[in-house]
mmCIF file of C-alpha atoms in Angstrom:
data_model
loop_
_atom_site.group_PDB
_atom_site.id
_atom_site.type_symbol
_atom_site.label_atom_id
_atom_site.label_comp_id
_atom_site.label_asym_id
_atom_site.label_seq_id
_atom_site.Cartn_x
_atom_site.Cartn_y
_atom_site.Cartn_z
ATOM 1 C CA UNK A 6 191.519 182.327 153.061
ATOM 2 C CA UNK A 7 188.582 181.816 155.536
ATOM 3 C CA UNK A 8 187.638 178.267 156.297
ATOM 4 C CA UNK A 9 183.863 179.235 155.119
ATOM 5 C CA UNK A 10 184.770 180.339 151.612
ATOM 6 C CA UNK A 11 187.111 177.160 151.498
ATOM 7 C CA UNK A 12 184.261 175.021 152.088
ATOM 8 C CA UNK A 13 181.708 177.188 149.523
ATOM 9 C CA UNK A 14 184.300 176.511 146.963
ATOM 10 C CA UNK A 15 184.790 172.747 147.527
ATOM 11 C CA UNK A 16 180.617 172.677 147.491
ATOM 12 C CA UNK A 17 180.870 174.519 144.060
ATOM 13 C CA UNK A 18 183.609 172.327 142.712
ATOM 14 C CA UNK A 19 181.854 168.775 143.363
ATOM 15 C CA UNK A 20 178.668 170.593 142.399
ATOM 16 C CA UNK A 21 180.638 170.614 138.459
ATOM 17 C CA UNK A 22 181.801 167.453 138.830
ATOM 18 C CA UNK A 23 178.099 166.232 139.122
ATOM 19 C CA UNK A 24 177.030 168.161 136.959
ATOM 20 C CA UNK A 25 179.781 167.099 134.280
ATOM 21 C CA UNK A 26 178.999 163.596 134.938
ATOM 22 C CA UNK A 27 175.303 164.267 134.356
ATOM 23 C CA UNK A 28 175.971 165.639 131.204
ATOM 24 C CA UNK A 29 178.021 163.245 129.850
ATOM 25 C CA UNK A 30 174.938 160.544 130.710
ATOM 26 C CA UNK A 31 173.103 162.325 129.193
ATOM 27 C CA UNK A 32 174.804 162.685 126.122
ATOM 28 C CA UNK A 33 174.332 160.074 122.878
ATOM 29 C CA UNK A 34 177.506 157.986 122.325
ATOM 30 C CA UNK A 35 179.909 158.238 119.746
ATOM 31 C CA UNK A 36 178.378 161.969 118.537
ATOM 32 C CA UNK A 37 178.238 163.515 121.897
ATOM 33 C CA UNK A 38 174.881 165.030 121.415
ATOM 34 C CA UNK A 39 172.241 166.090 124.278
ATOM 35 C CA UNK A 40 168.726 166.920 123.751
ATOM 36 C CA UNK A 41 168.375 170.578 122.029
ATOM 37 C CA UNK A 42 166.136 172.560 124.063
ATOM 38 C CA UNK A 43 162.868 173.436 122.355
ATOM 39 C CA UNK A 44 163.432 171.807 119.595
ATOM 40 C CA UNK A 45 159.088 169.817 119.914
ATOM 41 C CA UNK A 46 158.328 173.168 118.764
ATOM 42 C CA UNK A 47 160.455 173.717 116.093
ATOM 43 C CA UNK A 48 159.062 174.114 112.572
ATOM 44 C CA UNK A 49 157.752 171.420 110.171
ATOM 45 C CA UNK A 50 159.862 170.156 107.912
ATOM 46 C CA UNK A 51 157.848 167.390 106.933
ATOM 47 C CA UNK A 52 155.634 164.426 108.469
ATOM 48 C CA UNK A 53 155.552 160.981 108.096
ATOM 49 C CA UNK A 54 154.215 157.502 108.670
ATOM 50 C CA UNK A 55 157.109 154.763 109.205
ATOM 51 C CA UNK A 56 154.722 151.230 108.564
ATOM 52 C CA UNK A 57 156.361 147.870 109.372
ATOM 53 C CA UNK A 58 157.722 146.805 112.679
ATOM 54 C CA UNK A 59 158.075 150.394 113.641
ATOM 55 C CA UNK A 60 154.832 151.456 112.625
ATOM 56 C CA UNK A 61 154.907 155.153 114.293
ATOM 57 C CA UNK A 62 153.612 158.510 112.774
ATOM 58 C CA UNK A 63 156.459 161.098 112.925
ATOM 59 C CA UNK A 64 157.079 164.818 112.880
ATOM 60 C CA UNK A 65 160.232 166.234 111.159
ATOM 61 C CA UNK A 66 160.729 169.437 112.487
ATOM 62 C CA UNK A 67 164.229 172.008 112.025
ATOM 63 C CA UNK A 68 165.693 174.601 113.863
ATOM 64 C CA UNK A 69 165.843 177.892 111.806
ATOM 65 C CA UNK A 70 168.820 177.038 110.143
ATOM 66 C CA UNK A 71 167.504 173.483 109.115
ATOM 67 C CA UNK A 72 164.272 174.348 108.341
ATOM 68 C CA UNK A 73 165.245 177.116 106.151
ATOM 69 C CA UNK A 74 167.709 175.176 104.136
ATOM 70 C CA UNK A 75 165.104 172.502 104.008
ATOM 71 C CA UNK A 76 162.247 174.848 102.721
ATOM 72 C CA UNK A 77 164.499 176.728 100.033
ATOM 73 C CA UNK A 78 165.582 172.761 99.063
ATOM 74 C CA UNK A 79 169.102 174.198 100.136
ATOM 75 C CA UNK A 80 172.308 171.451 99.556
ATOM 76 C CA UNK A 81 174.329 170.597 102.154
ATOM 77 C CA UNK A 82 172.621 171.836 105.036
ATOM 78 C CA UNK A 83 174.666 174.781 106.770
ATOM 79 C CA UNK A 84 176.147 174.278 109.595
ATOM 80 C CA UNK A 85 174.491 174.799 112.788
ATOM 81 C CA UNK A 86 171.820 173.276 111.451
ATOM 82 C CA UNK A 87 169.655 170.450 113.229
ATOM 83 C CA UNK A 88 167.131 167.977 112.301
ATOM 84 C CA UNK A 89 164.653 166.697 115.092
ATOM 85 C CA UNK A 90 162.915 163.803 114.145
ATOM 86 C CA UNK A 91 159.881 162.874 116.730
ATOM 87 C CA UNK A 92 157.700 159.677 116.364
ATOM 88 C CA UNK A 93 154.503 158.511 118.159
ATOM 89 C CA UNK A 94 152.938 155.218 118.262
ATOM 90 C CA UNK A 95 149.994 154.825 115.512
ATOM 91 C CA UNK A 96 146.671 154.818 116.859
ATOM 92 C CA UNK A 97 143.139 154.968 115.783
ATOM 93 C CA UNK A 98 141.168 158.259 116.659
ATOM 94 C CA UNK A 99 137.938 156.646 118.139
ATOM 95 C CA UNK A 100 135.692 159.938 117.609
ATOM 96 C CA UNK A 101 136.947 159.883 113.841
ATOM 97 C CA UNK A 102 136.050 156.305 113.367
ATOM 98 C CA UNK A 103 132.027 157.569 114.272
ATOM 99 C CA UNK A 104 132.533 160.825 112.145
ATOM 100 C CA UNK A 105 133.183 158.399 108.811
ATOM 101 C CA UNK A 106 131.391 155.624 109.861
ATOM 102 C CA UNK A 107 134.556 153.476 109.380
ATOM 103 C CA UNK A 108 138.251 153.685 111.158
ATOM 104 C CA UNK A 109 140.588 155.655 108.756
ATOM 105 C CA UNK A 110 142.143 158.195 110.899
ATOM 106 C CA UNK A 111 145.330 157.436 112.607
ATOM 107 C CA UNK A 112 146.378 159.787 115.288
ATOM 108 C CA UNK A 113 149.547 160.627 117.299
ATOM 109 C CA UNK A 114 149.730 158.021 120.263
ATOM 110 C CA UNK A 115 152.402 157.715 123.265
ATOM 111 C CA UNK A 116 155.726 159.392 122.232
ATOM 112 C CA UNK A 117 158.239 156.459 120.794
ATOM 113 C CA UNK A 118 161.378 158.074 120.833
ATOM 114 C CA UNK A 119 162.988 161.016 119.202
ATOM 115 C CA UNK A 120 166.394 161.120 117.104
ATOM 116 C CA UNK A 121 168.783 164.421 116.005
ATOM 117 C CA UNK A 122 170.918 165.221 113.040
ATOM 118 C CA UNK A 123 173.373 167.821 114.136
ATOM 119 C CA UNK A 124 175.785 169.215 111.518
ATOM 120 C CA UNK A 125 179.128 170.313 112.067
ATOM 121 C CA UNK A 126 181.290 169.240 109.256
ATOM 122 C CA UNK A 127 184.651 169.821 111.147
ATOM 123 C CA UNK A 128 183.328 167.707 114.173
ATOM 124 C CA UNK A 129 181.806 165.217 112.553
ATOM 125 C CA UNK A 130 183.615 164.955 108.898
ATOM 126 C CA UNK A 131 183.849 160.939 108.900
ATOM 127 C CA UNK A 132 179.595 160.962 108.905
ATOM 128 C CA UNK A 133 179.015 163.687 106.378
ATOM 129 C CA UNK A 134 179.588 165.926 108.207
ATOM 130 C CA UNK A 135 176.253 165.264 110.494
ATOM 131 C CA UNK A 136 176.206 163.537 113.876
ATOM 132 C CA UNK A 137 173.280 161.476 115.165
ATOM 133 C CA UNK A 138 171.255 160.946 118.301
ATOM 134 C CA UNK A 139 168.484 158.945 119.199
ATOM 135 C CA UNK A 140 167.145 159.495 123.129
ATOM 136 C CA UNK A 141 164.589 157.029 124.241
ATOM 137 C CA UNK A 142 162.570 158.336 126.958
ATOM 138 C CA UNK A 143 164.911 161.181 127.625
ATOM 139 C CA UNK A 144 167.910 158.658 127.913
ATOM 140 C CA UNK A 145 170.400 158.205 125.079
ATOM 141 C CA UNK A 146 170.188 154.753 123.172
ATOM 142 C CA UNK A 147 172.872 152.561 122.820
ATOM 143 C CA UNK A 148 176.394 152.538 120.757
ATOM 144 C CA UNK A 149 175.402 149.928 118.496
ATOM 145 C CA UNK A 150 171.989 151.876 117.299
ATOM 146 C CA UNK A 151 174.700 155.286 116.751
ATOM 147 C CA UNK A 152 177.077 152.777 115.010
ATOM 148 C CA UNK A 153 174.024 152.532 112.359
ATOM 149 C CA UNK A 154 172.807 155.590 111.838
ATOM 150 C CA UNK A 155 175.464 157.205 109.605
ATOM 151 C CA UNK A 156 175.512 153.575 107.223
ATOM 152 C CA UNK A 157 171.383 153.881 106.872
ATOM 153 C CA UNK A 158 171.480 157.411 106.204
ATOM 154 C CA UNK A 159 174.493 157.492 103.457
ATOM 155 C CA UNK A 160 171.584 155.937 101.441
ATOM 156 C CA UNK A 161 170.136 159.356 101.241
ATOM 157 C CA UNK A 162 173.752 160.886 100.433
ATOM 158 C CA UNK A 163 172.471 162.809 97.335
ATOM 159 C CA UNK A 164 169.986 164.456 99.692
ATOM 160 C CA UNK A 165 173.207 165.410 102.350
ATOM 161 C CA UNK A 166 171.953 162.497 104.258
ATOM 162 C CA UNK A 167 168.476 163.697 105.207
ATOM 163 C CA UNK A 168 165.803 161.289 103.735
ATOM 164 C CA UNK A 169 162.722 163.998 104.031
ATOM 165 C CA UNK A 170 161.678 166.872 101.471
ATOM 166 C CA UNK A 171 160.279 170.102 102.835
ATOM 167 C CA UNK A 172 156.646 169.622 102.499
ATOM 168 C CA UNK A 173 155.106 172.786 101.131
ATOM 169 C CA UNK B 25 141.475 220.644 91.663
ATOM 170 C CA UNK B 26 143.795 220.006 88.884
ATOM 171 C CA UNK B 27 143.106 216.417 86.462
ATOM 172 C CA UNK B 28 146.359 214.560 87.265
ATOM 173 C CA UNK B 29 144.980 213.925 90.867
ATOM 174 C CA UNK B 30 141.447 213.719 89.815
ATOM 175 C CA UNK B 31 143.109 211.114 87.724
ATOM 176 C CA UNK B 32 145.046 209.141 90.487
ATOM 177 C CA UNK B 33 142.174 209.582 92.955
ATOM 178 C CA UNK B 34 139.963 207.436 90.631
ATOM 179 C CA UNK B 35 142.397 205.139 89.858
ATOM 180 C CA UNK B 36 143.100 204.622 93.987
ATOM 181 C CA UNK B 37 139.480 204.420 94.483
ATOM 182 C CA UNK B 38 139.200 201.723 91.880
ATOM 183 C CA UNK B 39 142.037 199.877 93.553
ATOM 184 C CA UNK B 40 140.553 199.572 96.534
ATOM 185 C CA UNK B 41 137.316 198.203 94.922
ATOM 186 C CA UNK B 42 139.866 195.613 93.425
ATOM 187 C CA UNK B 43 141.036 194.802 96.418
ATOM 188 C CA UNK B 44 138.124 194.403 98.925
ATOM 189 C CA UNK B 45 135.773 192.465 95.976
ATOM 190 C CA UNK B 46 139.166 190.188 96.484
ATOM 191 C CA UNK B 47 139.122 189.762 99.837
ATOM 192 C CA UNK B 48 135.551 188.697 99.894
ATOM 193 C CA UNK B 49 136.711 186.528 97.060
ATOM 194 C CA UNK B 50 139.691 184.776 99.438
ATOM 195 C CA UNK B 51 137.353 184.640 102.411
ATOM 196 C CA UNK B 52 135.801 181.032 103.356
ATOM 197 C CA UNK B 53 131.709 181.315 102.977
ATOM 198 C CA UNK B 54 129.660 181.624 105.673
ATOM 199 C CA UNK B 55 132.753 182.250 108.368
ATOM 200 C CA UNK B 56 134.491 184.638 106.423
ATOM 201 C CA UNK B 57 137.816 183.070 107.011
ATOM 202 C CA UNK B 58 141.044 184.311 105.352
ATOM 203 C CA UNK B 59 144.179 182.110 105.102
ATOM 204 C CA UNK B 60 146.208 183.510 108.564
ATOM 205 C CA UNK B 61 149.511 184.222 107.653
ATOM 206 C CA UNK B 62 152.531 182.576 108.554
ATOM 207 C CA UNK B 63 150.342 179.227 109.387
ATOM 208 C CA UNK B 64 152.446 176.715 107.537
ATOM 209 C CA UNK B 65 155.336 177.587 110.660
ATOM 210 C CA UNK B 66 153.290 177.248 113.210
ATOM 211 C CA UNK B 67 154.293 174.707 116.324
ATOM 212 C CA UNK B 68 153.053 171.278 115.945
ATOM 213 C CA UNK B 69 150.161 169.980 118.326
ATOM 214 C CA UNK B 70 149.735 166.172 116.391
ATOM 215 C CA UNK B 71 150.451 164.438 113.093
ATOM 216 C CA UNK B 72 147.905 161.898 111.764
ATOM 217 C CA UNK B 73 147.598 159.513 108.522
ATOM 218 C CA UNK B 74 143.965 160.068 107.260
ATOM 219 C CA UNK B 75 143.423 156.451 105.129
ATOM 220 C CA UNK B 76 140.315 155.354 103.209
ATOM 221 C CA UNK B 77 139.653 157.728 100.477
ATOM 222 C CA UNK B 78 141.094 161.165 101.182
ATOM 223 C CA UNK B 79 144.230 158.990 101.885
ATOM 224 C CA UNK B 80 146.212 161.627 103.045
ATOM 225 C CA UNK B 81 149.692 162.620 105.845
ATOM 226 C CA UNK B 82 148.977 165.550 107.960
ATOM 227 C CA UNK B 83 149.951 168.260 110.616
ATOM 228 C CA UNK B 84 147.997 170.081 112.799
ATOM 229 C CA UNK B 85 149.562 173.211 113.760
ATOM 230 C CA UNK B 86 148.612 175.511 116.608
ATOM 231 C CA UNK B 87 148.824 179.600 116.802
ATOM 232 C CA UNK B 88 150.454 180.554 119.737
ATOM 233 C CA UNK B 89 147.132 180.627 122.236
ATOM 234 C CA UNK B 90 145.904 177.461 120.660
ATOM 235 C CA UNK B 91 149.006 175.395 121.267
ATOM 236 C CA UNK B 92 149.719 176.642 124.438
ATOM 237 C CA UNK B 93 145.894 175.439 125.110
ATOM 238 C CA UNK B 94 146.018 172.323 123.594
ATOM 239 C CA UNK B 95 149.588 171.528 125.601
ATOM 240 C CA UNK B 96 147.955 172.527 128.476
ATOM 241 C CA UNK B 97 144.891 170.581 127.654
ATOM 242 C CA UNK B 98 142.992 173.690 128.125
ATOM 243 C CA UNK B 99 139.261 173.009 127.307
ATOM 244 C CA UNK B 100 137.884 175.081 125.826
ATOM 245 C CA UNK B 101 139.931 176.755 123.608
ATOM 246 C CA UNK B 102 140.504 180.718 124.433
ATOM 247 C CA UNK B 103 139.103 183.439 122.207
ATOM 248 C CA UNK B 104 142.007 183.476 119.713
ATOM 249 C CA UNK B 105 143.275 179.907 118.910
ATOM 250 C CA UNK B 106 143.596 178.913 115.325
ATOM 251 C CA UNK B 107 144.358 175.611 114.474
ATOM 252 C CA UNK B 108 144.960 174.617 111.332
ATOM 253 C CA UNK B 109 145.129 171.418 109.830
ATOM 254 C CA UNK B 110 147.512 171.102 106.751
ATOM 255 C CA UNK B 111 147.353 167.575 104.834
ATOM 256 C CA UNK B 112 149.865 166.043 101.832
ATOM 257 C CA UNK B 113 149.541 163.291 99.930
ATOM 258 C CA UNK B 114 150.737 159.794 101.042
ATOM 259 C CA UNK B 115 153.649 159.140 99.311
ATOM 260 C CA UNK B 116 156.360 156.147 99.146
ATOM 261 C CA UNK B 117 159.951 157.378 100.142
ATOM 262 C CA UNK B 118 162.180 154.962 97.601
ATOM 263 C CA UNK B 119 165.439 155.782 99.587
ATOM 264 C CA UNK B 120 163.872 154.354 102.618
ATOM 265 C CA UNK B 121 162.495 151.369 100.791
ATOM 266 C CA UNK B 122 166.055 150.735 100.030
ATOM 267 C CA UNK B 123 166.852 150.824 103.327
ATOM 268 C CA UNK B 124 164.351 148.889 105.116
ATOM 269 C CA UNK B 125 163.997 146.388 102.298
ATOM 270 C CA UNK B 126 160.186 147.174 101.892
ATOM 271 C CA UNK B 127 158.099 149.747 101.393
ATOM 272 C CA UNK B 128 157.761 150.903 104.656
ATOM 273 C CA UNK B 129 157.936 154.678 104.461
ATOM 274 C CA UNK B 130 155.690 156.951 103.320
ATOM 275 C CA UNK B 131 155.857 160.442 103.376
ATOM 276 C CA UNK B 132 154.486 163.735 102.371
ATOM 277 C CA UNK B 133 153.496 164.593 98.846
ATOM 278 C CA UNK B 134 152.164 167.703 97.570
ATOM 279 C CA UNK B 135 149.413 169.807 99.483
ATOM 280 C CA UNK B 136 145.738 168.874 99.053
ATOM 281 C CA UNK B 137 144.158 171.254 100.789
ATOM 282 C CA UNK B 138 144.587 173.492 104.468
ATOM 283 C CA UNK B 139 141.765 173.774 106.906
ATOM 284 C CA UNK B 140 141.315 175.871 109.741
ATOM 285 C CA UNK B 141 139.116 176.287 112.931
ATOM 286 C CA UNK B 142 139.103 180.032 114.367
ATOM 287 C CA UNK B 143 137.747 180.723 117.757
ATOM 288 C CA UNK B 144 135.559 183.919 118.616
ATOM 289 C CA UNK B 145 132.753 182.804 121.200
ATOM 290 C CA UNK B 146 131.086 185.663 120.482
ATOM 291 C CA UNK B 147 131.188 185.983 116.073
ATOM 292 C CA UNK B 148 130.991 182.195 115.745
ATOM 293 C CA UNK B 149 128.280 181.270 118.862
ATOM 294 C CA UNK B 150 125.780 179.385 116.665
ATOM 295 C CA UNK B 151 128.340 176.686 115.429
ATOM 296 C CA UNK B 152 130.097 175.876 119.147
ATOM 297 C CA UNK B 153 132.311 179.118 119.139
ATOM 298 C CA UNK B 154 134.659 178.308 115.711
ATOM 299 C CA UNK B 155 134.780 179.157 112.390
ATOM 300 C CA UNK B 156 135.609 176.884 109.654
ATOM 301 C CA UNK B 157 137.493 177.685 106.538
ATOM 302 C CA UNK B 158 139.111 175.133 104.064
ATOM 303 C CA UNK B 159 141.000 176.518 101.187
ATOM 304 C CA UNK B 160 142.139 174.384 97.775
ATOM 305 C CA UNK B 161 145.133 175.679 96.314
ATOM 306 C CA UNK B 162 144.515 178.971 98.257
ATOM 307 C CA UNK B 163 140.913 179.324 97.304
ATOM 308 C CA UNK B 164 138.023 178.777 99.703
ATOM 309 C CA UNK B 165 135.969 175.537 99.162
ATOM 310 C CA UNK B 166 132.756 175.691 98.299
ATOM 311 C CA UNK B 167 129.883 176.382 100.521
ATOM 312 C CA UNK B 168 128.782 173.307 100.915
ATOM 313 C CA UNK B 169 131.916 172.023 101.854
ATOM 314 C CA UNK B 170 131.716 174.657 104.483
ATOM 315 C CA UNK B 171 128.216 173.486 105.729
ATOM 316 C CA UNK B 172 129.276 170.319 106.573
ATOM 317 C CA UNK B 173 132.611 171.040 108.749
ATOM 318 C CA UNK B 174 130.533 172.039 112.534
ATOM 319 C CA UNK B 175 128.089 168.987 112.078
ATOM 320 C CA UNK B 176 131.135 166.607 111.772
ATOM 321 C CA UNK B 177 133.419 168.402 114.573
ATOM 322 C CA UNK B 178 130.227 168.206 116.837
ATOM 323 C CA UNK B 179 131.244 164.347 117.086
ATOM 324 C CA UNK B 180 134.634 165.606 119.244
ATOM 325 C CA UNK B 181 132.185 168.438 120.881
ATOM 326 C CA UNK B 182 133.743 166.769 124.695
ATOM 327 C CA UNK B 183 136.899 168.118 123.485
ATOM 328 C CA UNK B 184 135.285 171.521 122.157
ATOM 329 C CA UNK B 185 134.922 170.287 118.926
ATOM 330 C CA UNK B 186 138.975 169.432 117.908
ATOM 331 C CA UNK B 187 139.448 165.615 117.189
ATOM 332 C CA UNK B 188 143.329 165.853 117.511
ATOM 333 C CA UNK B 189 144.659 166.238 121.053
ATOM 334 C CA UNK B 190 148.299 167.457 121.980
ATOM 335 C CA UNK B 191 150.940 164.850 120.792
ATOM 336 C CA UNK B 192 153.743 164.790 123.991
#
């Protein structure tokens, strides 16, 4: 074996490594979940406005398997199927505000953060069968938020965990 | 010429009066607008809560030029773009009351009505280069509904006449 393919392969070997490690940061705890690609333009499952504390408008989009279990009102969700759930602060649209002489329209602000339901009900058969994800600027949240999503969601267990309706 | 086709020739030719009387009949006044299909899957470009009296959730979707514009922040909008702006009711999600404690959530009812804003520079020059339709339960809204839409939108006319701006 030549020296120079020795050293290609040892550059290609702790090129994985990195890249394993990467992955694995960038992965949500306890589920093991990354970011799908594409999934801001997924479909519309449904939209939302979370008031309170969180006070964010939100988008709940699907990937084609999600969305069309969600649209035919389809119960459990299939597998392979994946819920995006994106959220924006609340603001007031300024140029809306002059159209109705009054402030009433509430518009999509700075992204908050953005969660996943991913089901695989082999993989993840202790949560129903879903696993969760929440990424905060591109960066996985913490263990203790995962430790809560499956115990918020179970409310929603006669709706296989998802609290949104298809909006027609 | 024998009377069985004479027969079926009328009868096509009456068809297609049936038909075209209903397309006028589905078209928007004054724009001429007919409900694009396949809208309601379009990719998101925002998500807003309209309050005060139309009190309403909603999702502007994009065509595939008119999202790519409005990502890009493209101004103006090519020849092309169709954005349409679908809207639900404002509705209370009782799971998620349960699990916040309050009230907090509120979510998308059924439809109230679908709007859209078609671009053609050329068809449409007199009213900023769109066409308006809005359609109630798949009908087009009145014409005086439709005479109002390009004085409003002239409020956003620095962002060629669309309020909502691409949500990140």
């Amino acid at each position: 074996m030549r020296p120079t393919f020795l050293v290609l392969a040892a550059a290609s070997l702790s090129a994985t490594i990195v890249a394993s490690s990467r992955a694995e940061e960038d992965a949500a705890p306890i589920f093991g979940i990354t970011i799908p690609p594409g999934y801001r333009e997924w479909k519309v499952i449904s939209v939302a406005h979370e008031a309170g504390k969180l006070n964010d408008l939100r988008a709940i989009l699907g990937n084609d398997i999600a969305y069309k279990a969600a649209r035919e009102g389809q119960l459990p969700y299939p597998d392979g199927s994946i819920v995006a759930r994106v959220a924006w602060g609340y603001e007031p649209l300024p140029e809306s505000a002059e159209a109705f002489g009054q402030a009433q329209s509430f518009v999509a602000g700075k992204p908050t953060n953005v969660q996943f339901m991913v089901k695989d009900s082999a993989k993840y058969a202790s949560t129903g069968g879903w696993g969760f994800a929440q990424f905060d600027n591109g960066k996985p949240a913490s263990e203790a938020v995962h430790n809560a999503c499956f115990a918020c969601h179970a409310i929603a267990k006669g709706r296989d965990l998802v609290f949104n309706r298809y909006a027609p």
